[in-house]
mmCIF file of C-alpha atoms and ligand atoms in Angstrom:
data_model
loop_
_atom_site.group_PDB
_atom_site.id
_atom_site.type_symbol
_atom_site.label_atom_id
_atom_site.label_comp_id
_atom_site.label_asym_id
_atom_site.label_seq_id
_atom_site.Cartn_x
_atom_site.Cartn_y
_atom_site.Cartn_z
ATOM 1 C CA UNK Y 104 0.000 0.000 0.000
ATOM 2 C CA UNK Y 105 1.397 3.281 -1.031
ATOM 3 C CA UNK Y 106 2.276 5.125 2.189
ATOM 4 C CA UNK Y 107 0.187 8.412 3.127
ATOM 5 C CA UNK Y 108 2.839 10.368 4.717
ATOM 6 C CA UNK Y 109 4.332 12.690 2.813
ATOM 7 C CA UNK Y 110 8.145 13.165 1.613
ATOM 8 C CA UNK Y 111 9.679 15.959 3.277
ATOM 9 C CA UNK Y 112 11.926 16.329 0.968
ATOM 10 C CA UNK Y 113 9.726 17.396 -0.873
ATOM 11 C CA UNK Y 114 9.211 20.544 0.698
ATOM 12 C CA UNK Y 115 10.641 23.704 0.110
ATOM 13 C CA UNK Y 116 13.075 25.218 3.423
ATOM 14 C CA UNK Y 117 9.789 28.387 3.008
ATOM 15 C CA UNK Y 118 7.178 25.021 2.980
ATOM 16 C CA UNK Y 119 8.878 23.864 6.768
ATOM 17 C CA UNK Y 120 8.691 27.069 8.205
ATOM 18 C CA UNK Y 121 5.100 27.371 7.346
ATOM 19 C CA UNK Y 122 4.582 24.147 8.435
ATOM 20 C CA UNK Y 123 6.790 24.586 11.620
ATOM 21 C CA UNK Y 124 4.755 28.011 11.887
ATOM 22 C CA UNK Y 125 1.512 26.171 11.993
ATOM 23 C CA UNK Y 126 2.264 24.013 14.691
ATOM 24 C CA UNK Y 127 3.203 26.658 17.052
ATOM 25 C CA UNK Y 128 7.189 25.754 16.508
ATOM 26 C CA UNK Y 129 9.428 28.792 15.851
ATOM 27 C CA UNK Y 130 10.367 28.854 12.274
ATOM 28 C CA UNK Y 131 14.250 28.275 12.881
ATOM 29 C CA UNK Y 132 13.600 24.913 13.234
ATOM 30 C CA UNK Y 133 13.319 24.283 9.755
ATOM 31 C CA UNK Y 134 16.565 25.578 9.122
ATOM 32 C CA UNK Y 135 17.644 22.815 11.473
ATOM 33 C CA UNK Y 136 15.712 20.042 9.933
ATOM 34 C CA UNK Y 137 16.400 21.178 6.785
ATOM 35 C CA UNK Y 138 20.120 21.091 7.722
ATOM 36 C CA UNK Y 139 19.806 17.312 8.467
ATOM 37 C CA UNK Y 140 18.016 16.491 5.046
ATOM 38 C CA UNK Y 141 20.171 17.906 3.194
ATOM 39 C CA UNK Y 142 24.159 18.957 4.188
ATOM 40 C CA UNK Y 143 23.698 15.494 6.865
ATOM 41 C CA UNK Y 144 21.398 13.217 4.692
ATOM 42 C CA UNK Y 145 19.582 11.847 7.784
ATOM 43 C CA UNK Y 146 17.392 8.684 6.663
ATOM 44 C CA UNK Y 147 15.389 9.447 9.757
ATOM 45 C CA UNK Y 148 14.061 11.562 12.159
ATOM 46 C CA UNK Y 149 15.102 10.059 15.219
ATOM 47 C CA UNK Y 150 18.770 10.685 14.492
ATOM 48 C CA UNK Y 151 17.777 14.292 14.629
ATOM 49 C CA UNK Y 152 19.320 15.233 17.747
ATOM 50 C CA UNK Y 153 18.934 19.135 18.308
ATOM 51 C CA UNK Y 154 15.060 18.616 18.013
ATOM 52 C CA UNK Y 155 12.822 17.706 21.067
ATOM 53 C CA UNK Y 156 12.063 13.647 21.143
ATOM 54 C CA UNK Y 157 8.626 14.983 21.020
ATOM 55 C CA UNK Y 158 8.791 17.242 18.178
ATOM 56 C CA UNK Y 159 11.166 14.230 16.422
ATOM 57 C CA UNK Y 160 7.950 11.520 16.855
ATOM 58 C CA UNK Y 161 5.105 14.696 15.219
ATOM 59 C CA UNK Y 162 7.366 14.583 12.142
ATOM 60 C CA UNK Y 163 7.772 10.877 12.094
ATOM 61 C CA UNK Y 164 3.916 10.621 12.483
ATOM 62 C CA UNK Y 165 3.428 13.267 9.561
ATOM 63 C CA UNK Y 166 5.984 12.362 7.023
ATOM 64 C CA UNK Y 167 8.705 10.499 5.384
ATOM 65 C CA UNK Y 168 11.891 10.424 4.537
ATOM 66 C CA UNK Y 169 12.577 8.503 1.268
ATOM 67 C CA UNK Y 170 15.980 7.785 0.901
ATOM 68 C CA UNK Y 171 17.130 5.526 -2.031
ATOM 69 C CA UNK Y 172 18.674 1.872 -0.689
ATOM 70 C CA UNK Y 173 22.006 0.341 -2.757
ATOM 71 C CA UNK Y 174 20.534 -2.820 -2.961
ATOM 72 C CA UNK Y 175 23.916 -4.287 -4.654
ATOM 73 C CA UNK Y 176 27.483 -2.848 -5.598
ATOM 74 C CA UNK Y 177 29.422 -4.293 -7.699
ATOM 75 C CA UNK Y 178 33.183 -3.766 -8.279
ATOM 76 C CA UNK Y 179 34.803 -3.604 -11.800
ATOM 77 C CA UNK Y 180 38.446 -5.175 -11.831
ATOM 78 C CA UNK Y 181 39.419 -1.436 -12.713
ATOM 79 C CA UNK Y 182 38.052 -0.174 -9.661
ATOM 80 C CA UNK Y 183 34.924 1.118 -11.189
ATOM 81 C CA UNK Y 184 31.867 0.163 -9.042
ATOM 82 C CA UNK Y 185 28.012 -0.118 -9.557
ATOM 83 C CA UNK Y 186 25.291 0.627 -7.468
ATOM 84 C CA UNK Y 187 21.581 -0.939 -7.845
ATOM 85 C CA UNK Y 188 19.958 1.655 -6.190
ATOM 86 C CA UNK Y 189 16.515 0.742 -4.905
ATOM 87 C CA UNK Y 190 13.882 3.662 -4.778
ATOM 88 C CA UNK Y 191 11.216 3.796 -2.380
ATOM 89 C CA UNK Y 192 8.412 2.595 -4.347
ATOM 90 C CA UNK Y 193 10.892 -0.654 -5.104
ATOM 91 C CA UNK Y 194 11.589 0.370 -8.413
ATOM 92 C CA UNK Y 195 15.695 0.629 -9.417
ATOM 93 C CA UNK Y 196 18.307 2.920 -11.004
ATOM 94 C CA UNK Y 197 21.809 2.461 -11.292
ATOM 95 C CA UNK Y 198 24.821 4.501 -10.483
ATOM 96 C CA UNK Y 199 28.387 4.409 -11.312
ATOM 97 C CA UNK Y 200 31.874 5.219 -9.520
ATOM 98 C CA UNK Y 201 34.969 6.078 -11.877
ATOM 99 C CA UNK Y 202 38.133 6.581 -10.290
ATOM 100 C CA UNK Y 203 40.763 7.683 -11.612
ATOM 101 C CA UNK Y 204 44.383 9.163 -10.317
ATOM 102 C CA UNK Y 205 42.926 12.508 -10.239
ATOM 103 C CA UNK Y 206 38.927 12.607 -10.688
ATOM 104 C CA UNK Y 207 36.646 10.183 -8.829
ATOM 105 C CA UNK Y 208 33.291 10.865 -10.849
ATOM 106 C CA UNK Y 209 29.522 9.739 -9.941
ATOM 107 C CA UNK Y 210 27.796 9.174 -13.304
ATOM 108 C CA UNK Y 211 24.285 8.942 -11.827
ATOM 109 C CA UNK Y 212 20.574 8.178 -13.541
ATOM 110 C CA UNK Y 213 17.587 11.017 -13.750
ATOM 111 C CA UNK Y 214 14.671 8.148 -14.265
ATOM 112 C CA UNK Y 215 13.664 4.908 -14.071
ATOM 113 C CA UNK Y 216 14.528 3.883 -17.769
ATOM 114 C CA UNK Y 217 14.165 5.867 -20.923
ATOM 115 C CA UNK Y 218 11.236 6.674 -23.045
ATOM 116 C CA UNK Y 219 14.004 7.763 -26.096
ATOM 117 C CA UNK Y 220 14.663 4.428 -28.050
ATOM 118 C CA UNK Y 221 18.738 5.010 -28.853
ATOM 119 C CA UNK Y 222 19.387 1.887 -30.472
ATOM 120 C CA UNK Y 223 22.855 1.358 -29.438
ATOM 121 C CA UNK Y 224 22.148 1.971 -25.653
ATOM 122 C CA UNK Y 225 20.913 -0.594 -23.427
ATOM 123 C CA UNK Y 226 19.080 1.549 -21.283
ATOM 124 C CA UNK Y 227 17.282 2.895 -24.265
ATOM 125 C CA UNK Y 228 15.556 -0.519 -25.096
ATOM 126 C CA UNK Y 229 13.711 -0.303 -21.293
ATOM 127 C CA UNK Y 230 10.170 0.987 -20.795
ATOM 128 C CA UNK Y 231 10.450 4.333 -19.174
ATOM 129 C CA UNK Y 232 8.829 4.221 -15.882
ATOM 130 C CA UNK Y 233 9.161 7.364 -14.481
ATOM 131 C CA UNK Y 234 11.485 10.295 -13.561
ATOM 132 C CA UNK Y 235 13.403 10.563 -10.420
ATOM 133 C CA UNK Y 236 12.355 12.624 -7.520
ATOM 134 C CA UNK Y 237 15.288 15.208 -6.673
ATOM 135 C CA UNK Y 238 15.905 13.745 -3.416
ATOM 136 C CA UNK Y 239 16.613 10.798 -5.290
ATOM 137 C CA UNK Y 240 19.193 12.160 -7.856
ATOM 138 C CA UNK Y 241 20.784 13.468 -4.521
ATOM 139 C CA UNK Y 242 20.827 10.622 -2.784
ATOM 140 C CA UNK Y 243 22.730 8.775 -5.187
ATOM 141 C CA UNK Y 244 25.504 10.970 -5.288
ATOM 142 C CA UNK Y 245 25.861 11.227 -1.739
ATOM 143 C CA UNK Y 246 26.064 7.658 -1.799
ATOM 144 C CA UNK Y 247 29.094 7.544 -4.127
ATOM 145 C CA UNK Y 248 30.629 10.171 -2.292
ATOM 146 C CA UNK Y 249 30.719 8.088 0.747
ATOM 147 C CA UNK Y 250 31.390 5.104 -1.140
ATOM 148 C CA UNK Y 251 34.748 7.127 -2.555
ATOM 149 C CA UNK Y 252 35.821 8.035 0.497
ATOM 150 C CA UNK Y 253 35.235 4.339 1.800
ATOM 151 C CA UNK Y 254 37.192 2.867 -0.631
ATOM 152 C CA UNK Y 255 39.428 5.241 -2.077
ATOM 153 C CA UNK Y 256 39.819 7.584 0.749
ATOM 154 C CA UNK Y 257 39.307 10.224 -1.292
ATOM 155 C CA UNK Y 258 36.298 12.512 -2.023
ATOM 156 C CA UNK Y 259 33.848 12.904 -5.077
ATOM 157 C CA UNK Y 260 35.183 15.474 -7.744
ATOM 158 C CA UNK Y 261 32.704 15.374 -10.445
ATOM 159 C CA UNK Y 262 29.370 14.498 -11.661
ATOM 160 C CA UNK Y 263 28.274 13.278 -15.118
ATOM 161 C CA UNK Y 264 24.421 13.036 -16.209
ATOM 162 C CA UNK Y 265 25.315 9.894 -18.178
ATOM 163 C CA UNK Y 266 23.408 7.046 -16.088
ATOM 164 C CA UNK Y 267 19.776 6.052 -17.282
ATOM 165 C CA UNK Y 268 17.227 8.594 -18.531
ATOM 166 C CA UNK Y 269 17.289 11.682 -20.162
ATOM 167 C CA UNK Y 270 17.992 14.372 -18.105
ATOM 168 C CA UNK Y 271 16.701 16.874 -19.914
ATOM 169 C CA UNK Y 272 13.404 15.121 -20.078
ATOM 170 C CA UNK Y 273 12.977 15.258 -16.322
ATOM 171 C CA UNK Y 274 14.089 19.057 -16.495
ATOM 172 C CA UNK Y 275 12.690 20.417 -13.314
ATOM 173 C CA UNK Y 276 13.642 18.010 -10.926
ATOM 174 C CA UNK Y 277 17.311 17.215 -12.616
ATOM 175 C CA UNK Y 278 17.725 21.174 -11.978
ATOM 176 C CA UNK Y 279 16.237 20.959 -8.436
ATOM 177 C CA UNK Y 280 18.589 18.048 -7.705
ATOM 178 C CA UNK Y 281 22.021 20.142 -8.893
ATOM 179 C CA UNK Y 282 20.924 23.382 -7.086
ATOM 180 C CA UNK Y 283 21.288 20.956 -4.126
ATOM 181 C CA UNK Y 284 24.278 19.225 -5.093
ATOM 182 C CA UNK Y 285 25.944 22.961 -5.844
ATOM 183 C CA UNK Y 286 24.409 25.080 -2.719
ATOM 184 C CA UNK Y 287 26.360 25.460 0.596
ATOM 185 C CA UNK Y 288 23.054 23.943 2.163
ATOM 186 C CA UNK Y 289 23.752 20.741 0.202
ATOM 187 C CA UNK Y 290 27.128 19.022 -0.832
ATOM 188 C CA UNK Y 291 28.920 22.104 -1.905
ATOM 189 C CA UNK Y 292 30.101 21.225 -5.521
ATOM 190 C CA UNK Y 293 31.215 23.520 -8.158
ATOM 191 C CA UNK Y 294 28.950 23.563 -10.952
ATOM 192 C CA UNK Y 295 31.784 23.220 -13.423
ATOM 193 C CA UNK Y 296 32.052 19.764 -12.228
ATOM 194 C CA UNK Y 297 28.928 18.618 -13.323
ATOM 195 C CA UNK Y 298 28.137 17.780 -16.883
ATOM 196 C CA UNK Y 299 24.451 16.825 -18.040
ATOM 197 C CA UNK Y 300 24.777 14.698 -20.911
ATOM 198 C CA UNK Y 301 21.695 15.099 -23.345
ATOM 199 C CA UNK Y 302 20.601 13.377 -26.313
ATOM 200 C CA UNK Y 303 19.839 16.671 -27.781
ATOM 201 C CA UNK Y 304 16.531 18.024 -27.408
ATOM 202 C CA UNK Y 305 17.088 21.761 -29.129
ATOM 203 C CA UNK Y 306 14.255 23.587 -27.414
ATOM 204 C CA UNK Y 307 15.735 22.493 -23.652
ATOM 205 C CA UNK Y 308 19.075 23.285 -24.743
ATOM 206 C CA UNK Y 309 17.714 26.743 -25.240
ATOM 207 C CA UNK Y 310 15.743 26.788 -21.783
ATOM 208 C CA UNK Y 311 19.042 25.722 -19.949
ATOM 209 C CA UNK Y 312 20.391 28.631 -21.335
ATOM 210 C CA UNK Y 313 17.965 30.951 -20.895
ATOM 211 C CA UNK Y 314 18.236 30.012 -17.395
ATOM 212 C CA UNK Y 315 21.773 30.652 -17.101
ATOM 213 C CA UNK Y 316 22.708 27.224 -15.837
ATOM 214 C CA UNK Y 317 26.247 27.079 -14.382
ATOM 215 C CA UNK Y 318 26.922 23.420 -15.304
ATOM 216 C CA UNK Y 319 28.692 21.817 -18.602
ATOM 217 C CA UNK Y 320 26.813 20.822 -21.350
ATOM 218 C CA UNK Y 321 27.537 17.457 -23.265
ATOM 219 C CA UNK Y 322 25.872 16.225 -26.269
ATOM 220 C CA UNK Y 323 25.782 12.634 -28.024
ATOM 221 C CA UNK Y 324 25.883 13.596 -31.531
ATOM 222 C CA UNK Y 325 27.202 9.936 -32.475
ATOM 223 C CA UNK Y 326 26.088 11.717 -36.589
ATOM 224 C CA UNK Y 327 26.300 14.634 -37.944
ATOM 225 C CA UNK Y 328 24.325 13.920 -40.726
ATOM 226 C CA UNK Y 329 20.744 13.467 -40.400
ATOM 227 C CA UNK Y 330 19.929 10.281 -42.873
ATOM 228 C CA UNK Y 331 22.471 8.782 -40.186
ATOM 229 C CA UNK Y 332 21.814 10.035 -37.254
ATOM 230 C CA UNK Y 333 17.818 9.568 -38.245
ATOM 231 C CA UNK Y 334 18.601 5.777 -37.823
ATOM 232 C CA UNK Y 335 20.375 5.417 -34.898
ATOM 233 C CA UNK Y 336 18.437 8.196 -32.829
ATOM 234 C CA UNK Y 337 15.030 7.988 -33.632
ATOM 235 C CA UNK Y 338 14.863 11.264 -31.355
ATOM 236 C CA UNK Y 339 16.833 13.251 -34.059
ATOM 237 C CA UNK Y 340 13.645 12.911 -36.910
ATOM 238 C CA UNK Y 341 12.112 15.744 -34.511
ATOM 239 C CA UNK Y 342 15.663 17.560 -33.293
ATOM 240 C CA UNK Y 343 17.525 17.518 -36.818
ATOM 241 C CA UNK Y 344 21.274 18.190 -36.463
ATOM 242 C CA UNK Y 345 21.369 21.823 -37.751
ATOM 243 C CA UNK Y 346 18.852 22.607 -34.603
ATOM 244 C CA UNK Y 347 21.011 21.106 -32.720
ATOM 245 C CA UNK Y 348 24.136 23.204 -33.833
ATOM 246 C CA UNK Y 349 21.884 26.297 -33.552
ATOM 247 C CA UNK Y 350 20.409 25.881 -30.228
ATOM 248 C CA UNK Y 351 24.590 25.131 -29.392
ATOM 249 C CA UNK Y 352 25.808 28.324 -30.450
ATOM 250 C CA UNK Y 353 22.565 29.719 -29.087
ATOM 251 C CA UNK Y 354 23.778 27.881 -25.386
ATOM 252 C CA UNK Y 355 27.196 29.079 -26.085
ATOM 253 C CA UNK Y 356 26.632 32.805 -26.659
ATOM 254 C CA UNK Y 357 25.100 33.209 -23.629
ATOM 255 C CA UNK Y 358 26.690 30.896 -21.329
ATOM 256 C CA UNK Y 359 30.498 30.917 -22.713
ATOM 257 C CA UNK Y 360 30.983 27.218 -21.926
ATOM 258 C CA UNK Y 361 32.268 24.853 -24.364
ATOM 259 C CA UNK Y 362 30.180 21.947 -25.194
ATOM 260 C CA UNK Y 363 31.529 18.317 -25.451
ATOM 261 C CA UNK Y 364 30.072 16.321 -28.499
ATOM 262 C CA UNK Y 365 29.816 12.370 -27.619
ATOM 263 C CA UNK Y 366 31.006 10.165 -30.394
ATOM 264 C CA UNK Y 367 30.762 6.637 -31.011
ATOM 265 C CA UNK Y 368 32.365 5.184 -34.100
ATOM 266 C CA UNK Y 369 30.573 2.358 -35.374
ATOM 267 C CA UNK Y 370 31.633 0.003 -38.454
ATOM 268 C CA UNK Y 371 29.664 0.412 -41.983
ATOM 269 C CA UNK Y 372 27.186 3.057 -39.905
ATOM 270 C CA UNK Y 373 29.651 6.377 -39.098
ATOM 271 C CA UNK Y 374 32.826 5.330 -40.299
ATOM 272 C CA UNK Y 375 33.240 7.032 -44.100
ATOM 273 C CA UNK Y 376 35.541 9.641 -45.251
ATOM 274 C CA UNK Y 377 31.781 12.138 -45.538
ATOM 275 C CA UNK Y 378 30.610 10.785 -41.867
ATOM 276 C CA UNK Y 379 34.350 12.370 -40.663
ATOM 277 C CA UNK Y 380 33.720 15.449 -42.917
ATOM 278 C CA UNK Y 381 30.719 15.985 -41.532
ATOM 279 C CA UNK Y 382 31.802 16.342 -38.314
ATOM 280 C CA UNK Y 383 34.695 18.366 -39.004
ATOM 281 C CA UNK Y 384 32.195 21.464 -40.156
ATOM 282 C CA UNK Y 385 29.822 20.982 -37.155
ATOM 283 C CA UNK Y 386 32.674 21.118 -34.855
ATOM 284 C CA UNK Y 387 34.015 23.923 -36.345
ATOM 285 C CA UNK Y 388 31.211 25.899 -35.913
ATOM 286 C CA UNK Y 389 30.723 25.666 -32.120
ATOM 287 C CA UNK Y 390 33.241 26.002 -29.686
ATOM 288 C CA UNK Y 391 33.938 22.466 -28.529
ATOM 289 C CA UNK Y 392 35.595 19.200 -28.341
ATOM 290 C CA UNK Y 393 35.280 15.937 -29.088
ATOM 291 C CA UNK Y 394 35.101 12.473 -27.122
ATOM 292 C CA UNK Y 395 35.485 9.529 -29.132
ATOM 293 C CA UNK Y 396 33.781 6.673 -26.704
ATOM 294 C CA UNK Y 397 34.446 3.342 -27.093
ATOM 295 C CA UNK Y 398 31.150 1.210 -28.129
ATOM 296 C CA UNK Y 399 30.052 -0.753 -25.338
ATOM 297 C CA UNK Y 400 28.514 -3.804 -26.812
ATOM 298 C CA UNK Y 401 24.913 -4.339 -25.853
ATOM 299 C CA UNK Y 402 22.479 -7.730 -27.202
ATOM 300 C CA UNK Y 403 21.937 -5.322 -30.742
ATOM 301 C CA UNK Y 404 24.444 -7.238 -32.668
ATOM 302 C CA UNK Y 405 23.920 -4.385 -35.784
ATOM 303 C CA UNK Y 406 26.919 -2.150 -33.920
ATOM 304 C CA UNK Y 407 30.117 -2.743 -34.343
ATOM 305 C CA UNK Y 408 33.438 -0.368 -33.059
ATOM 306 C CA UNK Y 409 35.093 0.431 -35.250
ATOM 307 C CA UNK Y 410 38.679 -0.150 -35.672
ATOM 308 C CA UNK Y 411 40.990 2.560 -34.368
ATOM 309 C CA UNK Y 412 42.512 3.340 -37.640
ATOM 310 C CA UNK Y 413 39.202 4.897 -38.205
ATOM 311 C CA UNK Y 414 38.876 6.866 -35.179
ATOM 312 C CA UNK Y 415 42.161 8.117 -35.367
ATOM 313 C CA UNK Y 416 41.224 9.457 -38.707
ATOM 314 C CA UNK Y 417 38.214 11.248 -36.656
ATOM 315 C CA UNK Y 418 41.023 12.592 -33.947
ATOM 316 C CA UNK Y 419 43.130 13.540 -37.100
ATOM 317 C CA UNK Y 420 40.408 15.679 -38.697
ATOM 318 C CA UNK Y 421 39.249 17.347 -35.757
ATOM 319 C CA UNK Y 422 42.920 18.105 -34.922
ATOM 320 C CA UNK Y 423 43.676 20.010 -37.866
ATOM 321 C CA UNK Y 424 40.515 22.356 -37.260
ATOM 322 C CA UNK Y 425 41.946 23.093 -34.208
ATOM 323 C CA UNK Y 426 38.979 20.843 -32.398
ATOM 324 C CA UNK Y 427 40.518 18.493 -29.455
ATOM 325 C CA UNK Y 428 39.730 15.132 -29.487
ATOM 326 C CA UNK Y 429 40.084 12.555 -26.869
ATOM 327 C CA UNK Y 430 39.382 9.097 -27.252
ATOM 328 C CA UNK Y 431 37.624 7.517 -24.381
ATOM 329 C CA UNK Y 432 38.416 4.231 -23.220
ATOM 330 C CA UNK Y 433 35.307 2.310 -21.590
ATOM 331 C CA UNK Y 434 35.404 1.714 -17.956
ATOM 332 C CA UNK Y 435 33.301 -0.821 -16.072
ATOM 333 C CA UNK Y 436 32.783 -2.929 -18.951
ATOM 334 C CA UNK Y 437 32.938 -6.751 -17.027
ATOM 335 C CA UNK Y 438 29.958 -5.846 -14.418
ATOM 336 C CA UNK Y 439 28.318 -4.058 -17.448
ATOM 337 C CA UNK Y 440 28.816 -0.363 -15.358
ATOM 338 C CA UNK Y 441 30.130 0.999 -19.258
ATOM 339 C CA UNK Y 442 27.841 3.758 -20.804
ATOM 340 C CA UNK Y 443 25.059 2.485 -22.502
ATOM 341 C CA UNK Y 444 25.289 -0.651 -20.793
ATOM 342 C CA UNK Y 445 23.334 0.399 -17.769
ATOM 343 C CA UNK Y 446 19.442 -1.375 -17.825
ATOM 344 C CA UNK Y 447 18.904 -3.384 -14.407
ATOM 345 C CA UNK Y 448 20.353 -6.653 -16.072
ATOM 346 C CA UNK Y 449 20.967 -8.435 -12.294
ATOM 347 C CA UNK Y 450 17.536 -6.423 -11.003
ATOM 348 C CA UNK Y 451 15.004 -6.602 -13.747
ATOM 349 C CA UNK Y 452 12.988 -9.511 -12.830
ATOM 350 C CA UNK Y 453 12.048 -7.819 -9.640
ATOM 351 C CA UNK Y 454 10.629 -5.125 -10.857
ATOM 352 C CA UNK Y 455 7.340 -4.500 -10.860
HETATM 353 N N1 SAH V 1323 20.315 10.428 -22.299
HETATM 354 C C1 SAH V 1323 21.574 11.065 -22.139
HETATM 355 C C2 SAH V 1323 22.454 10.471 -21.055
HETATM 356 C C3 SAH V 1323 22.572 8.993 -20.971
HETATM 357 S S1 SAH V 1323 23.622 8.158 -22.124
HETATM 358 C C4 SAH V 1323 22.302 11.119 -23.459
HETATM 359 O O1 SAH V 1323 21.802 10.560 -24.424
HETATM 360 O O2 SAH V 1323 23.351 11.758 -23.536
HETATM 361 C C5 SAH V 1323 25.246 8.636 -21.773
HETATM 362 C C6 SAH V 1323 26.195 8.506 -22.963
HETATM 363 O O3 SAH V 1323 26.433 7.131 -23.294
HETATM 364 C C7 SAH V 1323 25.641 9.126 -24.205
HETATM 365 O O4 SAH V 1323 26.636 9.855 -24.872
HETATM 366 C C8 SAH V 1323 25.233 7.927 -25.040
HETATM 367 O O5 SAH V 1323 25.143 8.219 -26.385
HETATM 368 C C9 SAH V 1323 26.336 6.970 -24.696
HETATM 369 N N2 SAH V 1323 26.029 5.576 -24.989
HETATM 370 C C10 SAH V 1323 24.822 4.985 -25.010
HETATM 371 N N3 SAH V 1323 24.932 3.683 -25.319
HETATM 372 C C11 SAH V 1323 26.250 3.438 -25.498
HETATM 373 C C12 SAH V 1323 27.011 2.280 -25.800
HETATM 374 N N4 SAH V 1323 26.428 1.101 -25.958
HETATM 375 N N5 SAH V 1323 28.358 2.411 -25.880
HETATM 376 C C13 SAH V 1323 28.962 3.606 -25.666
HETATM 377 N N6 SAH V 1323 28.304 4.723 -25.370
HETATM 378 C C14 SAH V 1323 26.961 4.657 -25.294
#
């Protein structure tokens, strides 16, 4: 039965002092409570020491706190790890640690699958079920920040939008989520160390920078022509790649940060002399640079990587335009952790 209480999470720091207000408490005890949701992550109330054991049982009575459960980590032989993160209403994201000798980044989910039908990504070929709450997003990357400091002793440095879901499509609460992962009140972070990765959905790369986000932009381009991309990306038949480069320069005029274009090279599908060309005149006209990922091989046996040869004909191109290009090796790849490879593959039978 679905519980009645509600999430205080939920509420806004002004929503607990009228609440707080109402029941005859003075109003500075939301900045305590909302001190120990956030900046402490207390799972419950009773752990709330500076509050009456009274006033500690009302709140328990009235609401909730739903904080996510890692159900099951995983460890990569290259010291990547992955989380099945279990959400209160039982349903389950994952979340991934990268370490690395400088950067220990949290590539976390924003929902429960994906309703965008990529069909090289794993997660893409789940049902989307529905869009995490911003506690949740939270959550899991206070859970990978303890998990670093557990077992590498050293703290979270960055955060990549590049679990399940598109972030973008769960806008509000993705937004919500960072404010808290960025504020003083929260974890702190610099917003330069977060990147939201989108599939590219022009009109809310627009919004983000209309509202002056703070945060990095990337964008899987994986095509820059549209017969191509059109195939692989159903999404682009709708968001056609010259949108896409306009609502880029469009983000970069007004935010000055440089976009990173995501880039998988597949045999006999983006790997001709015009697919390379192609990208070579996007690039060029949007300040940028390029990742070259390494395919992560999911059950769709049409996708092949492509031999390096290729992609450092890609790297070559882009070079002499002046465009970086780094070739990213896959990490995670034997507990399936890798990008794209993400879709509940130990946890999907107990889902409802
Ligand atoms: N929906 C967002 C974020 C999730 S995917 C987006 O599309 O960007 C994160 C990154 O992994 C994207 O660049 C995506 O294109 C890439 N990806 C998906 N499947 C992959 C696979 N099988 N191998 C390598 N990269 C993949």
């Amino acid at each position: 039965m679905a519980d009645p209480k509600k999430d205080i999470r939920a509420l806004t720091r002004d929503d607990l002092k009228g609440y707080f207000h109402e029941i005859g408490e003075p109003t500075f005890r939301a900045d305590q409570v909302y001190e120990w949701l956030w900046q402490k992550s207390a799972q419950n109330f009773e752990s709330m020491t500076n509050l009456s054991l009274e006033l500690r049982e009302k709140l328990d009575e009235n609401f909730v706190i739903n904080h996510i459960r890692v159900d099951q980590m995983q460890r990569s032989e290259d010291g990547t790890v992955k989380n099945a993160v279990r959400l209160y209403d039982g349903k389950v994201v994952e979340s991934v640690l990268i370490p690395t000798d400088k950067r220990i980044t949290a590539c976390i989910s924003s929902q429960v699958g994906c309703s965008l039908d990529c069909h090289f990504c794993a997660t893409g070929q789940m049902e989307r079920m529905r869009n995490l709450n911003p506690d949740e997003i939270y959550d899991q990357v206070v859970a990978i920040h303890n998990e670093a400091l557990e077992l590498y002793g050293r703290p979270l440095t960055n955060i990549v939008f590049m679990g399940m879901g598109e972030p973008l499509m769960n806008y509000k609460n993705v937004l919500e989520a960072i404010d808290k992962i960025t504020s003083p009140e929260g974890l702190g972070m610099s917003p330069k160390r977060i990147t939201l990765s989108t599939v590219g959905l022009a009109k809310m790369i627009r919004k983000l920078a209309d509202d002056e986000v703070k945060f990095k932009l990337a964008l899987s381009l994986h095509s820059a022509i549209d017969e191509v991309r059109d195939q692989i990306m159903p999404i682009n038949k709708v968001n056609p790649v010259n949108d896409l480069l306009l609502a880029l320069q469009y983000w970069y005029d007004k935010t000055r940060s440089k976009v990173t274009l995501e880039y998988v090279v597949w045999e006999g599908i983006n790997d001709r002399t015009e697919d390379i060309q192609a990208l070579v005149e996007f690039a060029k006209r949007i300040p940028c640079k390029v990742n070259l990922i390494e395919y992560n091989p999911t059950d769709d046996d049409r996708f092949r990587q492509a031999p390096s040869n290729i992609i450092d004909a890609y790297s070559h191109a882009l070079g002499q335009v002046g465009v970086i290009a780094k070739v990213r090796r896959s990490r995670g790849k034997d507990i399936d952790a890798a990008c794209g490879q993400l879709a509940n593959k130990n946890e999907v039978s107990k889902q409802d």
